[in-house]
Coordinates of C-alpha atoms and ligand atoms in Angstrom, one line a residue:
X1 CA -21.5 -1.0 -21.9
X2 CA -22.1 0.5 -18.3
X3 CA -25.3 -1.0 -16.6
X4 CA -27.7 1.0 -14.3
X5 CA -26.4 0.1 -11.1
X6 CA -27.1 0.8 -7.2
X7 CA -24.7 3.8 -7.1
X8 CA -27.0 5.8 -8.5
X9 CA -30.4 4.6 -6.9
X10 CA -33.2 6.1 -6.5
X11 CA -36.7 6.3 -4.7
X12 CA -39.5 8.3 -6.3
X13 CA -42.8 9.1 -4.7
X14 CA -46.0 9.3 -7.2
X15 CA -49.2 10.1 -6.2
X16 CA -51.3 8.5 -9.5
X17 CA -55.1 7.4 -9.9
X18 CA -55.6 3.9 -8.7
X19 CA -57.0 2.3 -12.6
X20 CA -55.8 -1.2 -12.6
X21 CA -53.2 -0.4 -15.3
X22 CA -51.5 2.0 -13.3
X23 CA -48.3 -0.2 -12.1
X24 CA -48.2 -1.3 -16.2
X25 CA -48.2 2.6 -17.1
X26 CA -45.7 3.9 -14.4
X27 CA -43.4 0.4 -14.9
X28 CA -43.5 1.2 -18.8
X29 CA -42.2 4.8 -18.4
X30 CA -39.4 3.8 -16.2
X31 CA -38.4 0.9 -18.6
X32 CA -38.6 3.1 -21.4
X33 CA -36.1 5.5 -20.4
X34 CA -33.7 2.4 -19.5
X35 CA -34.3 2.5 -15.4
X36 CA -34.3 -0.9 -13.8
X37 CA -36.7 -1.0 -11.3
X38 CA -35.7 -2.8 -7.9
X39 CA -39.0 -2.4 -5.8
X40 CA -42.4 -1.3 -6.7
X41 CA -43.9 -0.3 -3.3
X42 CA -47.9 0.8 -2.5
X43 CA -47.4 2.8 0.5
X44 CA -50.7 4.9 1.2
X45 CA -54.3 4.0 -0.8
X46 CA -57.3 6.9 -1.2
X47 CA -60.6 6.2 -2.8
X48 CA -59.5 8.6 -6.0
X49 CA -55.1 7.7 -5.5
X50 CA -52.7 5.2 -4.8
X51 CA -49.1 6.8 -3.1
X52 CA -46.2 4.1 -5.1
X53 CA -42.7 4.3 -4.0
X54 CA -40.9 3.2 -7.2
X55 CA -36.9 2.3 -6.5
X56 CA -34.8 2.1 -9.5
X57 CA -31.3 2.3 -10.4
X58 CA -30.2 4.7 -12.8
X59 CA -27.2 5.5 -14.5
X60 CA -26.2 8.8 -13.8
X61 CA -27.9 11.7 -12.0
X62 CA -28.8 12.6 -15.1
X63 CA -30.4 9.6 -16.2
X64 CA -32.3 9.6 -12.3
X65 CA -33.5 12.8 -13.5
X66 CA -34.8 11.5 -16.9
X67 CA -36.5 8.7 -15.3
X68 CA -38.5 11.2 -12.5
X69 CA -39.5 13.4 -15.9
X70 CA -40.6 10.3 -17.4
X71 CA -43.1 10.0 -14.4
X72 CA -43.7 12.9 -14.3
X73 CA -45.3 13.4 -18.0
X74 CA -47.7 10.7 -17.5
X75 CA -51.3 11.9 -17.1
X76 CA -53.0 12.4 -13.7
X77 CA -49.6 10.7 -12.1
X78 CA -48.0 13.7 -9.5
X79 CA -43.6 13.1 -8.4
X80 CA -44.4 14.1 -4.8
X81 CA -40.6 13.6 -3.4
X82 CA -37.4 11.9 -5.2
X83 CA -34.7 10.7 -2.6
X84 CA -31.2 9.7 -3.5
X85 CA -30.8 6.4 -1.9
X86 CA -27.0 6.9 -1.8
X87 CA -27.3 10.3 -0.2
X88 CA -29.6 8.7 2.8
X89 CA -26.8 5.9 3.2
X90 CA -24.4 9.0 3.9
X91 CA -26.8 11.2 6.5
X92 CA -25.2 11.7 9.9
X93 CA -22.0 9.4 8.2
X94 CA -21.3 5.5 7.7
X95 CA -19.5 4.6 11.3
X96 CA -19.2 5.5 14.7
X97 CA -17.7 4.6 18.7
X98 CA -19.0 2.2 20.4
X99 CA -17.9 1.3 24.1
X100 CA -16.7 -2.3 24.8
X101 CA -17.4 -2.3 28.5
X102 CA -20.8 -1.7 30.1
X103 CA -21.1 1.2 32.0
X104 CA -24.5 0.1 34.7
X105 CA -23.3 1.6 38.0
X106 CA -20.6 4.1 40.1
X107 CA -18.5 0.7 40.1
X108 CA -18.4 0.7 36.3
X109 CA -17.5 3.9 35.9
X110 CA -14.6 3.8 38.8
X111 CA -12.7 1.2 37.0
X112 CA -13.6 2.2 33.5
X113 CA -12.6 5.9 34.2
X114 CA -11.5 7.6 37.1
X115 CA -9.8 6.7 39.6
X116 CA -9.1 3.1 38.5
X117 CA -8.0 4.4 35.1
X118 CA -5.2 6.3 36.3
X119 CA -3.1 3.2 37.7
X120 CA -3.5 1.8 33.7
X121 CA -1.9 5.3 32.1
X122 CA 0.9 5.1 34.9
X123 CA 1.3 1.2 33.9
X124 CA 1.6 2.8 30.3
X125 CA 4.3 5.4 31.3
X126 CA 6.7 3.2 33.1
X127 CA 6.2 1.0 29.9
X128 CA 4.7 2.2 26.8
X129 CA 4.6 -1.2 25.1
X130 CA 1.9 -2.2 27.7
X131 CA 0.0 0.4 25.2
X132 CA -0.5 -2.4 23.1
X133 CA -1.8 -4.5 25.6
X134 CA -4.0 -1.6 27.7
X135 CA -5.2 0.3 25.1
X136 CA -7.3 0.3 21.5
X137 CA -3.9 0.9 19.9
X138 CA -3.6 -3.5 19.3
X139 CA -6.3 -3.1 16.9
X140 CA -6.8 0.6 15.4
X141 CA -5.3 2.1 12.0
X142 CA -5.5 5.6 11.1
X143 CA -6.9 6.3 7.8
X144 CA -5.0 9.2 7.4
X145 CA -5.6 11.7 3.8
X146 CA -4.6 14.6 2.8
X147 CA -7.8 14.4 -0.1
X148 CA -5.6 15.3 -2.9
X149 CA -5.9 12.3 -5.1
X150 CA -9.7 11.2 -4.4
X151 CA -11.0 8.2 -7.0
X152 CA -10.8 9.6 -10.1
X153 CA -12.3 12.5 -8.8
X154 CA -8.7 14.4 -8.3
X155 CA -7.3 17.3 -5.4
X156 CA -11.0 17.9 -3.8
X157 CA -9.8 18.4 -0.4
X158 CA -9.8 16.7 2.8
X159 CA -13.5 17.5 4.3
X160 CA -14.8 16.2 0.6
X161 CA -12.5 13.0 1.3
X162 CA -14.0 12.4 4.2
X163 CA -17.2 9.6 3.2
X164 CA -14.2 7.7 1.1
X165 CA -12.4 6.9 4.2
X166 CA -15.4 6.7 6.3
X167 CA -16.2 3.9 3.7
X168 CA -12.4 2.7 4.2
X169 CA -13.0 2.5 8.2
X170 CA -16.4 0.5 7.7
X171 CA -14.5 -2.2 5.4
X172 CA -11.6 -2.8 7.8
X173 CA -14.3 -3.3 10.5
X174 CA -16.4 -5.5 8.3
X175 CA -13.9 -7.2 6.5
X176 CA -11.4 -8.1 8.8
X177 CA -12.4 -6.7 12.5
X178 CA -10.1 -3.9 12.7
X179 CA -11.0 -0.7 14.1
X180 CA -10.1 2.4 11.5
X181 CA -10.9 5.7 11.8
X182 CA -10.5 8.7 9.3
X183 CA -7.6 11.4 9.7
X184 CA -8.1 13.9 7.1
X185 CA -5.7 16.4 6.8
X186 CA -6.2 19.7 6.1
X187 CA -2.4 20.8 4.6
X188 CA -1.2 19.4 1.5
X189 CA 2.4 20.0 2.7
X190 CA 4.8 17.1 3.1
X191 CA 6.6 18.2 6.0
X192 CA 3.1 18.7 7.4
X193 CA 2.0 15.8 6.8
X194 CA 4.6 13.8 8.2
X195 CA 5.1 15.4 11.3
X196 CA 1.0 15.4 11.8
X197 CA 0.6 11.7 11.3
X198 CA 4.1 11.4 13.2
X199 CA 2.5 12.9 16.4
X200 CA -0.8 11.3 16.7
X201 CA 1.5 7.9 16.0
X202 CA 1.2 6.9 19.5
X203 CA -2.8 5.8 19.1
X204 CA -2.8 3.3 16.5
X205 CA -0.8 0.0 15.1
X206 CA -1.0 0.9 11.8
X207 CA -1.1 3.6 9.0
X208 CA -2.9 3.2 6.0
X209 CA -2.4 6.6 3.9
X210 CA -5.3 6.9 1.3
X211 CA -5.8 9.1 -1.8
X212 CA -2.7 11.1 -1.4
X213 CA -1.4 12.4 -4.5
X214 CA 2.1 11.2 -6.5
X215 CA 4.9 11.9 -6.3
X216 CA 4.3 13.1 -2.6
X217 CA 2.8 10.2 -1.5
X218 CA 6.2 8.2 -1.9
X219 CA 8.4 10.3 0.3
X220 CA 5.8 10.5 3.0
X221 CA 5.4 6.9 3.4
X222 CA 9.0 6.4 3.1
X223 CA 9.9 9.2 5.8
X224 CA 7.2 8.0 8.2
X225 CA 8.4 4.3 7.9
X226 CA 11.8 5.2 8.6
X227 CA 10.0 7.3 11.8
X228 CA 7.7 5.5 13.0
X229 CA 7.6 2.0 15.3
X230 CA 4.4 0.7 13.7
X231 CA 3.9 -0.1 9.8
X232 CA 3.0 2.5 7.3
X233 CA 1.0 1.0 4.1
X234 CA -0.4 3.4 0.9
X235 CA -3.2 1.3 -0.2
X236 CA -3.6 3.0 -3.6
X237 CA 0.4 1.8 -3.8
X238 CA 0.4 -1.5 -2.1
X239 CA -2.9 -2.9 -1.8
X240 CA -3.3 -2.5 -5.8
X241 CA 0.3 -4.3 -6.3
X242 CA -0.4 -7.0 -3.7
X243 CA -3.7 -7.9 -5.7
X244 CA -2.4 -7.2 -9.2
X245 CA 0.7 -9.7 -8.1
X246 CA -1.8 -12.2 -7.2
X247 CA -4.1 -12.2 -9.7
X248 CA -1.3 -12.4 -12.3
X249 CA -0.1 -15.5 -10.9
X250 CA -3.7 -17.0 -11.3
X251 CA -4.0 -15.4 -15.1
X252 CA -0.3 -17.1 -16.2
X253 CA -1.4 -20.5 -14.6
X254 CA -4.6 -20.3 -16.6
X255 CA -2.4 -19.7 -19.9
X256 CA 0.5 -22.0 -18.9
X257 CA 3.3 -19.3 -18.9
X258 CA 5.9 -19.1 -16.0
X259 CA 6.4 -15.5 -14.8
X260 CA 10.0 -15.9 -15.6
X261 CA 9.2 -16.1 -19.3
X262 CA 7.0 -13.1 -19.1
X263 CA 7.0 -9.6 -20.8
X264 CA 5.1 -7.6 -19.1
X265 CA 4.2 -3.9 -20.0
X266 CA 3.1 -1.5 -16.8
X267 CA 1.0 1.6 -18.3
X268 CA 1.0 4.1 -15.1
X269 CA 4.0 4.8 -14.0
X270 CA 2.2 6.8 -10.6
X271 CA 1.0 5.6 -7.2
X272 CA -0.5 2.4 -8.0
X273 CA 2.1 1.7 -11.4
X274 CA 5.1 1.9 -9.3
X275 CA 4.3 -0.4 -6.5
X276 CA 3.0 -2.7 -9.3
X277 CA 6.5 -2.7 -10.5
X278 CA 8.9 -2.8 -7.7
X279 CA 6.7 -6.0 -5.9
X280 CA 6.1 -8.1 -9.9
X281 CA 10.1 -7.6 -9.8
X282 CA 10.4 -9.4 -7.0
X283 CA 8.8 -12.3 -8.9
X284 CA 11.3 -12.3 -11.6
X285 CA 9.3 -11.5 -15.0
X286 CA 11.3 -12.2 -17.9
X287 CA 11.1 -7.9 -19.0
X288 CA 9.1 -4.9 -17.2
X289 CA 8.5 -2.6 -20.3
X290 CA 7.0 1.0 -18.0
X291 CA 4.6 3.2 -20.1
X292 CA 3.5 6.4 -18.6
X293 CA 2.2 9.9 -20.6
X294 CA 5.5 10.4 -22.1
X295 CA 5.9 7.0 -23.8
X296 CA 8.0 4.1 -22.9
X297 CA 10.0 5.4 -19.9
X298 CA 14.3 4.4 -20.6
X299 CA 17.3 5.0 -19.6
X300 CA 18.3 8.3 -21.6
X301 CA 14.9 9.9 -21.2
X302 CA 16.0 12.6 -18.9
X303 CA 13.5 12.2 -16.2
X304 CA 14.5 13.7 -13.0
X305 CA 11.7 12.7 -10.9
X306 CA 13.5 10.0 -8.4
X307 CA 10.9 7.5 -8.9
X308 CA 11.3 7.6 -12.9
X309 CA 14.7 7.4 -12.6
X310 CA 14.6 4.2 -10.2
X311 CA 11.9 2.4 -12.9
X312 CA 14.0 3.7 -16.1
X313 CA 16.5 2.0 -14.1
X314 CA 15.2 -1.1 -12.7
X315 CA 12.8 -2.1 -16.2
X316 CA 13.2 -2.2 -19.6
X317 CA 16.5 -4.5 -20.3
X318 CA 17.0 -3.2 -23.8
X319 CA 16.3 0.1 -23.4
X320 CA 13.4 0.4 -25.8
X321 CA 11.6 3.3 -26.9
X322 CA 9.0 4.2 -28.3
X323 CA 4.7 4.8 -27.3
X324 CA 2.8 2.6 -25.9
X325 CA 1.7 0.9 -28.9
X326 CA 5.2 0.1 -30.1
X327 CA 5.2 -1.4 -25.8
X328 CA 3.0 -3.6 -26.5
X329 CA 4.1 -5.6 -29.9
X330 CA 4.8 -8.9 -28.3
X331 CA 4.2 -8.8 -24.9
X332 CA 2.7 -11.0 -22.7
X333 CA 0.9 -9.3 -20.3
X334 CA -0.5 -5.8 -19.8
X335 CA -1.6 -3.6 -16.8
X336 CA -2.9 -0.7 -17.4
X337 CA -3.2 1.7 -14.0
X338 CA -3.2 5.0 -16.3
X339 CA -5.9 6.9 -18.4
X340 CA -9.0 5.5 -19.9
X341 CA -9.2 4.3 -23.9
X342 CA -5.6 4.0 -25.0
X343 CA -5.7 1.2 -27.7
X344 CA -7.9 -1.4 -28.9
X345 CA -8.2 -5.0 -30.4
X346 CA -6.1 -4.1 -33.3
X347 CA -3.1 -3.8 -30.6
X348 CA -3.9 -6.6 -28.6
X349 CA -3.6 -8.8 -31.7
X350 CA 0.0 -7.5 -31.5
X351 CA 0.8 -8.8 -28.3
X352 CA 1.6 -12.3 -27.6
X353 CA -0.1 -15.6 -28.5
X354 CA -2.5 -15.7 -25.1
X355 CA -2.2 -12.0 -24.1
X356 CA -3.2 -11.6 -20.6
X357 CA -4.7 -8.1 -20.0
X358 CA -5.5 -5.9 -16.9
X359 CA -7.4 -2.7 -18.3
X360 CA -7.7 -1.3 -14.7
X361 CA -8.4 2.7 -15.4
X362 CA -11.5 3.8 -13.3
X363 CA -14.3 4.4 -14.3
X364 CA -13.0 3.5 -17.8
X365 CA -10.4 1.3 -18.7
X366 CA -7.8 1.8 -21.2
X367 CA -9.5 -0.6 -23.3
X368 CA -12.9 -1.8 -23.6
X369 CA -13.4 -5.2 -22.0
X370 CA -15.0 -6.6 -25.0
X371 CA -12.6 -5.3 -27.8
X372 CA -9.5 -6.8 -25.6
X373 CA -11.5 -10.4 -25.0
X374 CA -11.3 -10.5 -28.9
X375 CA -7.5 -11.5 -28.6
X376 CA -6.5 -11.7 -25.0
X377 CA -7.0 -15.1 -23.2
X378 CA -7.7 -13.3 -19.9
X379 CA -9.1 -9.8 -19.2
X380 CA -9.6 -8.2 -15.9
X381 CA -10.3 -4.7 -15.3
X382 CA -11.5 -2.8 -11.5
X383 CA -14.6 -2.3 -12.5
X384 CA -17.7 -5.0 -10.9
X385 CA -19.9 -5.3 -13.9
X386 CA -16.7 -7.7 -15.4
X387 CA -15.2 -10.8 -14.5
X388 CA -11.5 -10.5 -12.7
X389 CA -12.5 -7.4 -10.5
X390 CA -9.2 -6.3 -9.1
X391 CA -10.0 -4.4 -6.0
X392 CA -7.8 -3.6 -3.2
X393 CA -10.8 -5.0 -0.7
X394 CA -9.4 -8.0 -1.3
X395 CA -6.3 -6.8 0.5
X396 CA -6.0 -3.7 2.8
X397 CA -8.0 -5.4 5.3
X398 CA -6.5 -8.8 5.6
X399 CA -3.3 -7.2 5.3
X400 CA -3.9 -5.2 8.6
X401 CA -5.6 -7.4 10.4
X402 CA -2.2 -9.8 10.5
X403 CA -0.2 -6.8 11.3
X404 CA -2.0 -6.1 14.2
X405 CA -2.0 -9.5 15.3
X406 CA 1.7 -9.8 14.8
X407 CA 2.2 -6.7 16.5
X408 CA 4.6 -6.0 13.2
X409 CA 6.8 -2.6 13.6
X410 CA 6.9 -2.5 9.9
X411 CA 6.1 -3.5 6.5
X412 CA 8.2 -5.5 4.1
X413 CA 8.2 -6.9 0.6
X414 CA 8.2 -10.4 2.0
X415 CA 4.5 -9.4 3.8
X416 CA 2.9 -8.1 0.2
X417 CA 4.2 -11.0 -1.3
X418 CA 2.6 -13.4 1.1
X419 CA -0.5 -11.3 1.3
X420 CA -0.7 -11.7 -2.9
X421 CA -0.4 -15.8 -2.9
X422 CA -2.9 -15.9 -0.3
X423 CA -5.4 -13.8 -2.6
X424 CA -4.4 -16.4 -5.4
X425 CA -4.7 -19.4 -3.3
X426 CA -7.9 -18.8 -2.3
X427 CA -8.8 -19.1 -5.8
X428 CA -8.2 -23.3 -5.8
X429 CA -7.3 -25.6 -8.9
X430 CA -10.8 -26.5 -9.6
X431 CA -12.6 -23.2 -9.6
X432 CA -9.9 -21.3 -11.8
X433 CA -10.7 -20.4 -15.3
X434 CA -10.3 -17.4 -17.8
X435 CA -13.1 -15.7 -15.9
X436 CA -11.9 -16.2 -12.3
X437 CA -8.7 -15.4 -11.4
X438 CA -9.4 -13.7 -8.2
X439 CA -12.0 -14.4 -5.6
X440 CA -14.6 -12.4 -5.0
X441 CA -14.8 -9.4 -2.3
X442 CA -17.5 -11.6 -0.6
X443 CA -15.2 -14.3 -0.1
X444 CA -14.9 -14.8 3.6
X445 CA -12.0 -16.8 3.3
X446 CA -10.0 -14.1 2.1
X447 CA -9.3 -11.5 4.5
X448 CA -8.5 -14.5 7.1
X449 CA -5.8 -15.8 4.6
X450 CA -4.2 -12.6 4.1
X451 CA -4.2 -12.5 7.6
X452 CA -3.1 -15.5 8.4
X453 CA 0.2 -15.2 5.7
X454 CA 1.1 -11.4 6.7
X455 CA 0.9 -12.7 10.2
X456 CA 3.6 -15.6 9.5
X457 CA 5.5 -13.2 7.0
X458 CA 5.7 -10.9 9.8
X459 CA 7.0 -13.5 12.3
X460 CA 4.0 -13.6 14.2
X461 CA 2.7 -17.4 15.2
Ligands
NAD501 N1 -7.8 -1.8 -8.2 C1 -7.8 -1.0 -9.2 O1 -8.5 -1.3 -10.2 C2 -7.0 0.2 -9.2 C3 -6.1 0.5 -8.2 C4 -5.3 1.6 -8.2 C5 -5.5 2.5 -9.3 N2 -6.4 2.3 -10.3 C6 -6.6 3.2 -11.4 O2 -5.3 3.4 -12.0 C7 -5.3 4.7 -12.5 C8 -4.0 5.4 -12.0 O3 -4.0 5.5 -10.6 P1 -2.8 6.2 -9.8 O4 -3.2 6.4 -8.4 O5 -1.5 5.4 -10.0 O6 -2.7 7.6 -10.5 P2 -1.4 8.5 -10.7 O7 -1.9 9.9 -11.1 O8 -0.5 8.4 -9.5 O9 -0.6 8.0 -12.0 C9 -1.1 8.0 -13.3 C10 -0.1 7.5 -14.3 O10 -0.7 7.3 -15.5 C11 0.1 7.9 -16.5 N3 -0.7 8.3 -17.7 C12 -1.7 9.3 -17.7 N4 -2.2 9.4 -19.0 C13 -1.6 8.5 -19.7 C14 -1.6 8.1 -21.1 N5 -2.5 8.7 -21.9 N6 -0.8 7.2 -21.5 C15 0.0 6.5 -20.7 N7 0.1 6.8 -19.4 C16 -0.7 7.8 -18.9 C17 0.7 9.1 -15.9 O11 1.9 9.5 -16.6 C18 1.1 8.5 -14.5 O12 2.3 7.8 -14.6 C19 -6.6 5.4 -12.1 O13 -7.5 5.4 -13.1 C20 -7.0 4.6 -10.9 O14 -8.4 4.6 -10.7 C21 -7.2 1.1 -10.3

């Protein structure tokens, strides 16, 4: 059951008489609607009035509004202001420049900028891999969107996409050091696309492309890799599959299965699904069964879309059809990257002795947490009120930050793979369990780790 959390948190302003059960009567009326109150603040004190700041988390905007009415119908108590504490984390946006160098005096400034500058951008021209070496390029990626495929919020357009990558720029920078900046797009054309991110190429060492919509998203990456000299990553693609691989490994050592013995069904068959697949068949698995709104995708389905064709291809060794349901009779593991509320204990009990199950549909999974622990042996879903929270923070930015340092050109299967066993090595021997699988986003040994492998992947030192 969702929890109030601090997504939706807010701060309301009362103006009430200053009795001596006043903090009971406004705490009681918050409580009774179900906010959870974080900080109980007096800010201002009259003769006749108190002015209390009361910050609570809620669990919609609805329910922030329930909780102000709730105030607001207690006797002599006035609601002077409510503010949206997630809205004042967003005024004036979540990152911004900052210079390196001081600039104190006319000598500053002549080296910094002109004329001392110019002798660095003709260095540059007679050889533009001193770029690397002159320039922010070494340590700058390009958030680049085109807002079509936002969370779960859908096509809302670039400008809307905008606080999602600014959110992406201040994790890289947090996370791992790197210095990101959003590029939202305002086309939704592939051509355009491509050729946009194609000519600002020159600035940055790497591309992460972010909430762009499938099937596009898989031609663009693959045109601007085959383009460009730096590498080009889809984080909904690759950074899901890097920690899904990763976590898996840690969920089939806690239940004693090899992956080469397991049958795994994929549900999502989009961005994130299809990565998912093509990097856990590197590992092996004993059977990919690939589920997407049509049912079990195989060989004489008739799909023409290219990446359908490649999965119906690649998965599914006897050629099984059927629903999801039918998928899932027997298998071993399943991850679900599709649509929320697809099955429940009753199929799980189907699956395998010591099911392993990755519900990871956002907001909601495709099965409730707690109906799937009733059978599975291990459950994780994306979500951060659960155990096993597989998010992609545990990846993008480690991921970058040894691509940078290995000055890589490109991206290979080899890097993802080193960048998931880093994620489940972090996690060592005596900490795993049923309920930790992965390490948490906090973990500051992460990011370095990924680093550290993508780096030696990428034949960096
Ligand atoms: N770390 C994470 O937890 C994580 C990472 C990536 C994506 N996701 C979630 O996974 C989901 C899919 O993301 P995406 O970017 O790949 O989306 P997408 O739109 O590219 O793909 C969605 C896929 O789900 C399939 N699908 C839809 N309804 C279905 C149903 N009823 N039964 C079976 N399959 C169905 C579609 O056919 C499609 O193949 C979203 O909910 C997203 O939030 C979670």
């Amino acid at each position: 059951m969702p929890v109030p959390g601090p997504g939706y948190s807010i701060t309301i302003r009362v103006e009430a008489p200053p009795s001596a059960s006043v903090a009971g009567d406004l705490t009681s009326a918050v409580g009774r609607v179900g906010g959870v109150i974080t900080a109980f603040d007096v800010v201002d004190s009259h003769s006749d009035s108190v002015v209390i700041d009361i910050t609570c988390n809620a669990l919609s905007a609805d329910h922030a509004r329930d909780i102000t009415e709730a105030l607001r119908g207690l006797p002599d108590v006035e609601v002077r202001k409510v503010s949206d504490r997630t809205f004042l984390v967003h005024l004036g946006g979540k990152i911004e420049v900052n210079a390196k160098i001081a600039l104190r005096n006319r000598d500053d400034l002549s080296r910094a900028y002109t004329p001392g500058v110019a002798r660095i951008c003709q260095a540059i021209a007679e050889n533009p891999d001193d770029a690397r070496r002159l320039t922010i390029k070494r340590n700058t990626v390009a958030v680049v969107t085109d807002g079509s495929a936002v969370l779960g919020l859908g096509n809302i357009g670039p400008a809307a996409a905008l606080p999602v990558m600014e959110g992406k720029a201040a994790l890289f920078k947090k996370f791992a050091g790197v210095d990101a900046w959003p590029v939202c797009l305002d086309t939704q054309d592939t051509e355009e696309i491509i050729r946009a991110v194609e000519l600002i190429a020159c600035v940055y060492g790497g591309i992460n492309l972010e909430d762009i919509a499938a099937p596009r998203c898989f031609e663009i990456e693959r045109r601007l890799r085959e383009k460009l000299d730096i590498p080009v990553f889809h984080d909904d693609q690759h950074g899901t599959a890097i920690v899904v691989v990763g976590a898996l490994r840690n969920a089939l050592r806690v239940v004693n299965k090899p992956m080469t013995d397991a049958k795994i069904v994929v549900c999502g068959v989009g961005a994130a699904g299809s990565a998912i697949i093509r990097l856990l068949l590197q590992r092996s698995p004993a059977d990919i069964i690939a589920v997407d709104v049509d049912g079990i995708v195989h060989r004489d389905r008739g799909d023409t879309d290219a990446n359908l064709q490649w999965v119906a291809a690649n998965t599914n060794r006897e050629n099984r059809t059927g629903r999801l349901h039918d998928a899932l009779v027997g298998a071993d593991v399943f991850i679900g990257v599709s649509a929320p509320n697809l099955f429940g204990a009753d199929q799980v009990a189907t699956m395998a002795s010591d099911a392993i199950v990755f519900a990871l549909a956002n907001p909601d999974p495709e099965i409730d947490p707690l109906e799937a622990q009733k059978h599975a042996a291990v459950v994780a879903t994306g979500r951060s009120d659960y155990p096993n929270q597989i998010n992609n923070v545990l990846a993008f930015p480690g991921v970058f930050r040894g691509l940078l340092d290995a000055q890589a050109r490109g991206i290979t299967d080899a890097m993802l793979l080193a960048a998931a066993d880093a994620i489940a090595d972090v996690v060592d021997g005596e900490r795993l369990n049923a309920s930790f699988i992965v390490p948490s986003v906090f973990d500051a040994a992460v990011a370095p780790a990924v680093a550290e492998a993508v780096r030696k992947a990428a034949g960096g030192h």
